[in-house]
Tab-separated table of C-alpha atoms and ligand atoms in Angstrom:
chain	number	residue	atom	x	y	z
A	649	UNK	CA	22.053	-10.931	-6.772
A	650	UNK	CA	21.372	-12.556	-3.803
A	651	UNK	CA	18.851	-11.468	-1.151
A	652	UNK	CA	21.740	-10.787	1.883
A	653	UNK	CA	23.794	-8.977	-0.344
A	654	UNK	CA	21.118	-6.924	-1.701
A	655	UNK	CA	20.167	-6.225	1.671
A	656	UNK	CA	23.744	-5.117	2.678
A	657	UNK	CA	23.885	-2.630	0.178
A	658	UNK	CA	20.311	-0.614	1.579
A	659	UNK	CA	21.389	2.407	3.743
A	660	UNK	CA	19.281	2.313	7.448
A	661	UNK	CA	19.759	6.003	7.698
A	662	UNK	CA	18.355	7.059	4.029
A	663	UNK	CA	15.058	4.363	4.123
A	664	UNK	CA	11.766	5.531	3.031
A	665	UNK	CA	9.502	6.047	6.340
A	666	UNK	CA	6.340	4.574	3.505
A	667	UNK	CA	6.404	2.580	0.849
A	668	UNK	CA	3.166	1.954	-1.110
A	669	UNK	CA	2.733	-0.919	-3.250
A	670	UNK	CA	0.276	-1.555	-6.390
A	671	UNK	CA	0.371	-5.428	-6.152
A	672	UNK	CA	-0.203	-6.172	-9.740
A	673	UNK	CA	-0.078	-9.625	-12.296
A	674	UNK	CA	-1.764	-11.647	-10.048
A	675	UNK	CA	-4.208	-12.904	-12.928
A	676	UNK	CA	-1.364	-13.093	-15.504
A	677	UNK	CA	0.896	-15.019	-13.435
A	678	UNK	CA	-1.834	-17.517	-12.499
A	679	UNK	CA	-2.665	-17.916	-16.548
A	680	UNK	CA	1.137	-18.537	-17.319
A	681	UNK	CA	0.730	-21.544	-14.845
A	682	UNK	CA	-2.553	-22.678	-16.214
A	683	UNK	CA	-4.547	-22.233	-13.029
A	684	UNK	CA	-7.552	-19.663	-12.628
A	685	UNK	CA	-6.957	-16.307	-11.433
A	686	UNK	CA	-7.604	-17.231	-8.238
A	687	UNK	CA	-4.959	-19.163	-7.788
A	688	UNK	CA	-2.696	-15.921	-8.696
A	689	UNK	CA	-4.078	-13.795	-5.584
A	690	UNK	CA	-3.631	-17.256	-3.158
A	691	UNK	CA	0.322	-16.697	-4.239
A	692	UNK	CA	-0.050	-13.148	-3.460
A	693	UNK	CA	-0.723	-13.745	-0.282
A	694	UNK	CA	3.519	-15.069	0.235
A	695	UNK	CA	4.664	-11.690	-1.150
A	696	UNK	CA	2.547	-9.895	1.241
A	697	UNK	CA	4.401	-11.656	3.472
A	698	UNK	CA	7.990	-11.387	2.418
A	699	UNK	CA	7.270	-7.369	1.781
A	700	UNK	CA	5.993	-6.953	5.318
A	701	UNK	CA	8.383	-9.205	7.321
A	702	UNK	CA	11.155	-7.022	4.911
A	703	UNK	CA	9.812	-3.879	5.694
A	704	UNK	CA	10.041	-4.993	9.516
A	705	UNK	CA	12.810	-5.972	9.614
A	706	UNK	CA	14.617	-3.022	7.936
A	707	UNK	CA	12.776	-0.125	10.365
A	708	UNK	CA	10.295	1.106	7.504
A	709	UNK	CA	7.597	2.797	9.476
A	710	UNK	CA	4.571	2.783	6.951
A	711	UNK	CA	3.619	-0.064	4.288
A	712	UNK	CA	0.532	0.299	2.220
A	713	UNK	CA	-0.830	-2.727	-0.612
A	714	UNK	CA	-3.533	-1.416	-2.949
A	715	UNK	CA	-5.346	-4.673	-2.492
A	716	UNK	CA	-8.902	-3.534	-3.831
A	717	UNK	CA	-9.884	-0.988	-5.895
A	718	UNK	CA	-12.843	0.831	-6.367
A	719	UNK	CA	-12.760	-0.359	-9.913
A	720	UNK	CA	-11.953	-3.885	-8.787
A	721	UNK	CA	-15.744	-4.148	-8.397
A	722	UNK	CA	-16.336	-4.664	-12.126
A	723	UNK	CA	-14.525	-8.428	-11.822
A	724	UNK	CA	-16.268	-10.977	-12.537
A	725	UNK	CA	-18.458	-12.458	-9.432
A	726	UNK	CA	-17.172	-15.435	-8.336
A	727	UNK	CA	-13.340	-13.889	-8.501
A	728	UNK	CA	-14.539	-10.857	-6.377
A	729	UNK	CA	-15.906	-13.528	-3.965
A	730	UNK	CA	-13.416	-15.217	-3.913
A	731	UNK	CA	-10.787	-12.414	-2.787
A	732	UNK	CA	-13.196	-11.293	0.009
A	733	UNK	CA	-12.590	-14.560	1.440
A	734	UNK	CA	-8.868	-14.630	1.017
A	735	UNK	CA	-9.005	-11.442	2.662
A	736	UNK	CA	-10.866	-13.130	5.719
A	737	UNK	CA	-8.482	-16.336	6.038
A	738	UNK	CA	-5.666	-14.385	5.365
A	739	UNK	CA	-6.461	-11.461	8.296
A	740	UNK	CA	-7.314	-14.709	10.409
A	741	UNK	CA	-4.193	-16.536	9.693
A	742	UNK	CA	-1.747	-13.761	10.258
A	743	UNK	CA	-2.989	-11.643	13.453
A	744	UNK	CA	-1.247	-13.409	15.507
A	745	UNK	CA	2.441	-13.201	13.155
A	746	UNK	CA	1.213	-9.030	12.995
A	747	UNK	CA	1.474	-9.264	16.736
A	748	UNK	CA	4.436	-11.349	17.474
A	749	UNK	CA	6.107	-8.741	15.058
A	750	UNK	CA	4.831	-5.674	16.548
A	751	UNK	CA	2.626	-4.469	13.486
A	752	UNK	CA	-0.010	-2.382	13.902
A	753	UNK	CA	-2.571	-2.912	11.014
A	754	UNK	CA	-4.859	-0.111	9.403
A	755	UNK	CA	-7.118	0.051	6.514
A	756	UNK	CA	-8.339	2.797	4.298
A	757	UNK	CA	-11.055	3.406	1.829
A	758	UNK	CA	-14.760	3.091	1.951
A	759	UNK	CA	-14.542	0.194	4.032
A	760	UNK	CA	-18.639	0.159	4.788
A	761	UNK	CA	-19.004	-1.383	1.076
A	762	UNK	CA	-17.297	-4.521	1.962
A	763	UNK	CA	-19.233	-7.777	2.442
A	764	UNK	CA	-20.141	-7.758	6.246
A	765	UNK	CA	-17.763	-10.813	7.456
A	766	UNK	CA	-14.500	-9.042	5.457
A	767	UNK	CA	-15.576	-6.251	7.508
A	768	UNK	CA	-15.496	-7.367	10.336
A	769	UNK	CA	-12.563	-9.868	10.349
A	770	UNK	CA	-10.900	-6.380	8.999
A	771	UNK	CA	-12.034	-4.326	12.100
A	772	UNK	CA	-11.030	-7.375	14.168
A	773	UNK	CA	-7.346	-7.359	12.823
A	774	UNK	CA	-7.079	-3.537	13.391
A	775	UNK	CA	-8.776	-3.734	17.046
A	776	UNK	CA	-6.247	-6.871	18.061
A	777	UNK	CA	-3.278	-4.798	16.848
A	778	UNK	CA	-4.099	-1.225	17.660
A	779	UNK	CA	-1.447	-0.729	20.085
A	780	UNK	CA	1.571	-2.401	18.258
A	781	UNK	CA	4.287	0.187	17.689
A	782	UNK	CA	6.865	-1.237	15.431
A	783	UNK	CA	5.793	-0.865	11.704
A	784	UNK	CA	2.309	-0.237	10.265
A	785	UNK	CA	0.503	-2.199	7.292
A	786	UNK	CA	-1.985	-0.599	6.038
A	787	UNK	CA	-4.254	-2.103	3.284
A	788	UNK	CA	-6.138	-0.095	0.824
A	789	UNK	CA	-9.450	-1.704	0.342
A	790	UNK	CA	-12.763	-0.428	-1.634
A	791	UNK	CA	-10.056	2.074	-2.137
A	792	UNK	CA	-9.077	5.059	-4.737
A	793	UNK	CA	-7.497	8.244	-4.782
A	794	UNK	CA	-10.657	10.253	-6.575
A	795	UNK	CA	-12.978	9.050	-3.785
A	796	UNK	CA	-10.621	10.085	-1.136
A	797	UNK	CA	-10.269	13.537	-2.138
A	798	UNK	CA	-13.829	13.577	-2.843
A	799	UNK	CA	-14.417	12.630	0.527
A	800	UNK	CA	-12.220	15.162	1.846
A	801	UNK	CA	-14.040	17.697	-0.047
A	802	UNK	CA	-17.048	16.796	0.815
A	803	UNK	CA	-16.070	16.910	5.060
A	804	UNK	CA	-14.021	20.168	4.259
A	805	UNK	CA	-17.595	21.564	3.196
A	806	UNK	CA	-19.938	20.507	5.999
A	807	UNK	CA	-17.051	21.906	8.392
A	808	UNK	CA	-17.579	25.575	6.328
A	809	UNK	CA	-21.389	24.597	6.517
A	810	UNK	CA	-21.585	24.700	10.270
A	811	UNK	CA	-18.964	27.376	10.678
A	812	UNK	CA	-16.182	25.262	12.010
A	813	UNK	CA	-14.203	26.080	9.151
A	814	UNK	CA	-13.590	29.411	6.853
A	815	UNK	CA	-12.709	28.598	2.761
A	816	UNK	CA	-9.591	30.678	3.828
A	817	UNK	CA	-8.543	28.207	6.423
A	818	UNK	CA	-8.141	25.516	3.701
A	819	UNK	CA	-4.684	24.628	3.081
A	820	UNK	CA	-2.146	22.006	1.713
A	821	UNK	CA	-2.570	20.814	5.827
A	822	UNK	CA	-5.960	21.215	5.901
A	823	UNK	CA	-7.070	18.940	3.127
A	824	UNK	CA	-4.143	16.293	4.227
A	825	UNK	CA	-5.865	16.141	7.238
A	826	UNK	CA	-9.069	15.163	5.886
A	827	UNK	CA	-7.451	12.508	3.820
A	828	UNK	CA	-8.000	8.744	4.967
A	829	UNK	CA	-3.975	8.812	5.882
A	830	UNK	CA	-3.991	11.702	7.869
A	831	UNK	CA	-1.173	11.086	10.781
A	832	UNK	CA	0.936	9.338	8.237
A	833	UNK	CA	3.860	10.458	5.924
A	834	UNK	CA	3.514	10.541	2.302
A	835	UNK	CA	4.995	7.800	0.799
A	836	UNK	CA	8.756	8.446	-0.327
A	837	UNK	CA	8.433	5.470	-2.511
A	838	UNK	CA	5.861	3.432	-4.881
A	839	UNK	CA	6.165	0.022	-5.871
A	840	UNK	CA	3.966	-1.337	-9.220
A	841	UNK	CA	5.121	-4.981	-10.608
A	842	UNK	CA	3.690	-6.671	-13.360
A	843	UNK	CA	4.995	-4.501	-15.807
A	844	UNK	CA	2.374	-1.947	-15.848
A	845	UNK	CA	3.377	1.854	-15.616
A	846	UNK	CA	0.047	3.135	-14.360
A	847	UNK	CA	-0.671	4.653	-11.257
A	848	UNK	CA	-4.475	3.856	-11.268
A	849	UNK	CA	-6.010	5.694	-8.757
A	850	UNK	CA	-3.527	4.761	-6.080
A	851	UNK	CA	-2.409	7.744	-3.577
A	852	UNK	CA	-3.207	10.185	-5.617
A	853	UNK	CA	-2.474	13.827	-3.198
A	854	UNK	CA	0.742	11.593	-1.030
A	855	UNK	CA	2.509	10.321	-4.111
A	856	UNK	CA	3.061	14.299	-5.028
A	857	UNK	CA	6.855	13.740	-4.380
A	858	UNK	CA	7.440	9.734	-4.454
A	859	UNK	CA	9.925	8.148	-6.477
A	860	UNK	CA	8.219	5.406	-9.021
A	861	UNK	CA	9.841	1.752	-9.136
A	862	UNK	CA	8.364	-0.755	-12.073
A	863	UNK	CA	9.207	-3.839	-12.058
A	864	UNK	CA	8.379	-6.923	-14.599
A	865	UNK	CA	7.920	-9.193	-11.804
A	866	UNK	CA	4.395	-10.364	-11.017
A	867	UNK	CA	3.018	-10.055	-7.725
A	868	UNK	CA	3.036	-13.957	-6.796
A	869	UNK	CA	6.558	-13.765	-7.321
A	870	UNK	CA	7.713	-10.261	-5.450
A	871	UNK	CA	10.103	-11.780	-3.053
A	872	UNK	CA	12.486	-9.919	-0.312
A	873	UNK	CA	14.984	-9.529	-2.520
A	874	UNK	CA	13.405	-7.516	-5.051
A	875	UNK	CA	12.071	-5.201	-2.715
A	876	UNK	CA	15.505	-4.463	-1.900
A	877	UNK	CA	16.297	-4.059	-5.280
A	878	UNK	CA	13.755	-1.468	-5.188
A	879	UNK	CA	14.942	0.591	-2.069
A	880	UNK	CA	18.094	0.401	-3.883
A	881	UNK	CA	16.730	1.891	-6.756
A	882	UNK	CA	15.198	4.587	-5.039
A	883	UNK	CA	18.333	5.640	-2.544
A	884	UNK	CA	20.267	5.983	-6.015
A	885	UNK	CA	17.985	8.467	-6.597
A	886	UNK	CA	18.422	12.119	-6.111
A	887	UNK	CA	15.067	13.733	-4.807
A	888	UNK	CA	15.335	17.642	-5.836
A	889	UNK	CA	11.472	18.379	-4.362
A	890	UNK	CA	11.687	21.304	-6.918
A	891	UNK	CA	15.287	22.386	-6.304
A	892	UNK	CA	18.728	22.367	-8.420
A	893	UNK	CA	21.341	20.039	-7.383
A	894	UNK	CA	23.524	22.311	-6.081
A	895	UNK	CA	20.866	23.554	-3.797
A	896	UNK	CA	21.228	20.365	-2.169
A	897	UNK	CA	24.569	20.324	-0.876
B	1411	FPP	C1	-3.790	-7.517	-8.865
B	1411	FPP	O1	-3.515	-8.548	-9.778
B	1411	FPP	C2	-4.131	-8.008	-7.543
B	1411	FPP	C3	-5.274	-7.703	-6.821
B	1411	FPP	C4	-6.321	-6.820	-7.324
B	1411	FPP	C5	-5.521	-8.300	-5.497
B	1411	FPP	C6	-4.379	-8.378	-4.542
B	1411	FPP	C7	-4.735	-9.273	-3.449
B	1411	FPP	C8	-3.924	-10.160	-2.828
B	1411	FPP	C9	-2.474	-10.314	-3.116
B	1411	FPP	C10	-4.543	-11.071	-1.830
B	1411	FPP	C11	-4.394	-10.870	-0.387
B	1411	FPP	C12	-4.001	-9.564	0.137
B	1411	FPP	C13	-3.830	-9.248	1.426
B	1411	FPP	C14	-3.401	-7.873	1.732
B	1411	FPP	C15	-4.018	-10.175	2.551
B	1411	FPP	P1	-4.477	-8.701	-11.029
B	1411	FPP	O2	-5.563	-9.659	-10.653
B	1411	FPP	O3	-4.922	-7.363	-11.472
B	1411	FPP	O4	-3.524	-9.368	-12.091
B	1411	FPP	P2	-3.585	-9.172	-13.684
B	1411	FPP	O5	-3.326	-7.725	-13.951
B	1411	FPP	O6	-2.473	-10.052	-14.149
B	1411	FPP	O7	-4.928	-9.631	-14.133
């Protein structure tokens, strides 16, 4: 269907306040076209686009791309390179758009581990748009789920350590707060393409309660209109949280 009609059909007052999305096929889609993998991610860069102008534009408050893993380490050199610097054009490139539009970007995971000049183009980009109100992007970087809550543990413990904190103090709350998206709602919704059905370290405490969405598509090739598809999707939905239906009404 086409992208305005898809878009008509999306109720305002039942979006998802944070959509996370596992940008995945990259490499695939690059190898269908005969082109190194490379190539893939440079394509990726337009659906990061179209997703976040989309978001925008609709009044989602939260968006956040898996864009490097933890794991994502274990790639081969030059492609690992390679995406570090994509990173750094890209963040260069698009501060300004982030700012026109209001967006306010953030980054989680251990961000320390990144090359020194993806860093800091990184800390840049959140510094220049720290104060922009209208949506957030936030990009999950040397990220995963494991090393949050490990991290979380670990800063839950020096707190008992020095007495700041007693074990019974330690809630649901508690640990949330220690979490790298602490201030933010869980996302309602999570986006994979490519095919896979994997959640792979991604969000692992705040997707508790989201609604999946796989889709075929590759990642160069995620355009506005299938995010809409997937809001869609996930408004025809009915999200119990542990209830019956009738409880509902
Ligand atoms: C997964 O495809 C994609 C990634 C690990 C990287 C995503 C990065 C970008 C789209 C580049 C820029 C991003 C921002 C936020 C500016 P894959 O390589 O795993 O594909 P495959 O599964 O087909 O091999």
């Amino acid at each position: 269907m086409e992208q305005q009609a898809l878009k008509s059909q999306i109720d305002l007052d039942k979006l998802p306040r944070h959509i996370a999305v596992i940008m995945d096929g990259n490499g695939r889609w690059a190898k269908q076209h005969g082109k190194p993998r490379v190539f893939g991610h440079k394509n990726g860069v337009t659906a990061v686009r179209e997703v976040t102008e989309a978001a925008a534009e609709l009044g989602v408050e939260y968006v956040t791309l898996y864009a490097f893993s933890t794991e994502n380490w274990k790639r081969p050199k030059l492609e690992v390179g390679a995406l570090m610097r994509l990173l750094v054009e890209t963040l260069s490139k698009e501060i300004e758009t982030l700012n026109k539009n209001n967006i306010r970007l953030k980054a989680i995971g251990d961000l320390s581990k990144l090359p020194d000049i993806t860093h800091k183009a990184l800390l840049d980009g959140i510094a220049k748009t720290q104060h922009n109100k209208r949506m957030t992007l936030v990009l999950a970087l040397n990220y995963s789920g494991r090393w949050e809550i490990t991290e979380a543990a670990k800063s839950l413990s020096e707190q008992i350590k020095s007495g700041e904190l007693a074990p019974e103090d330690i809630n649901q709350d508690t640990l949330g707060r220690h979490l790298s998206t602490k201030g933010m709602p869980d996302p309602e919704l999570l986006i994979r393409t490519s095919g896979e059905t994997r959640i792979s370290n991604f969000l692992l405490w705040q997707i508790a309660y989201a609604e999946l969405y796989f889709t075929p598509t590759y990642w160069p090739e995620f355009r506005k209109a299938h995010f809409y598809q997937a809001i869609i999707d996930y408004q025809r939905r009915e999200r119990r949280f542990g209830k019956t239906s009738e409880q509902l009404v």
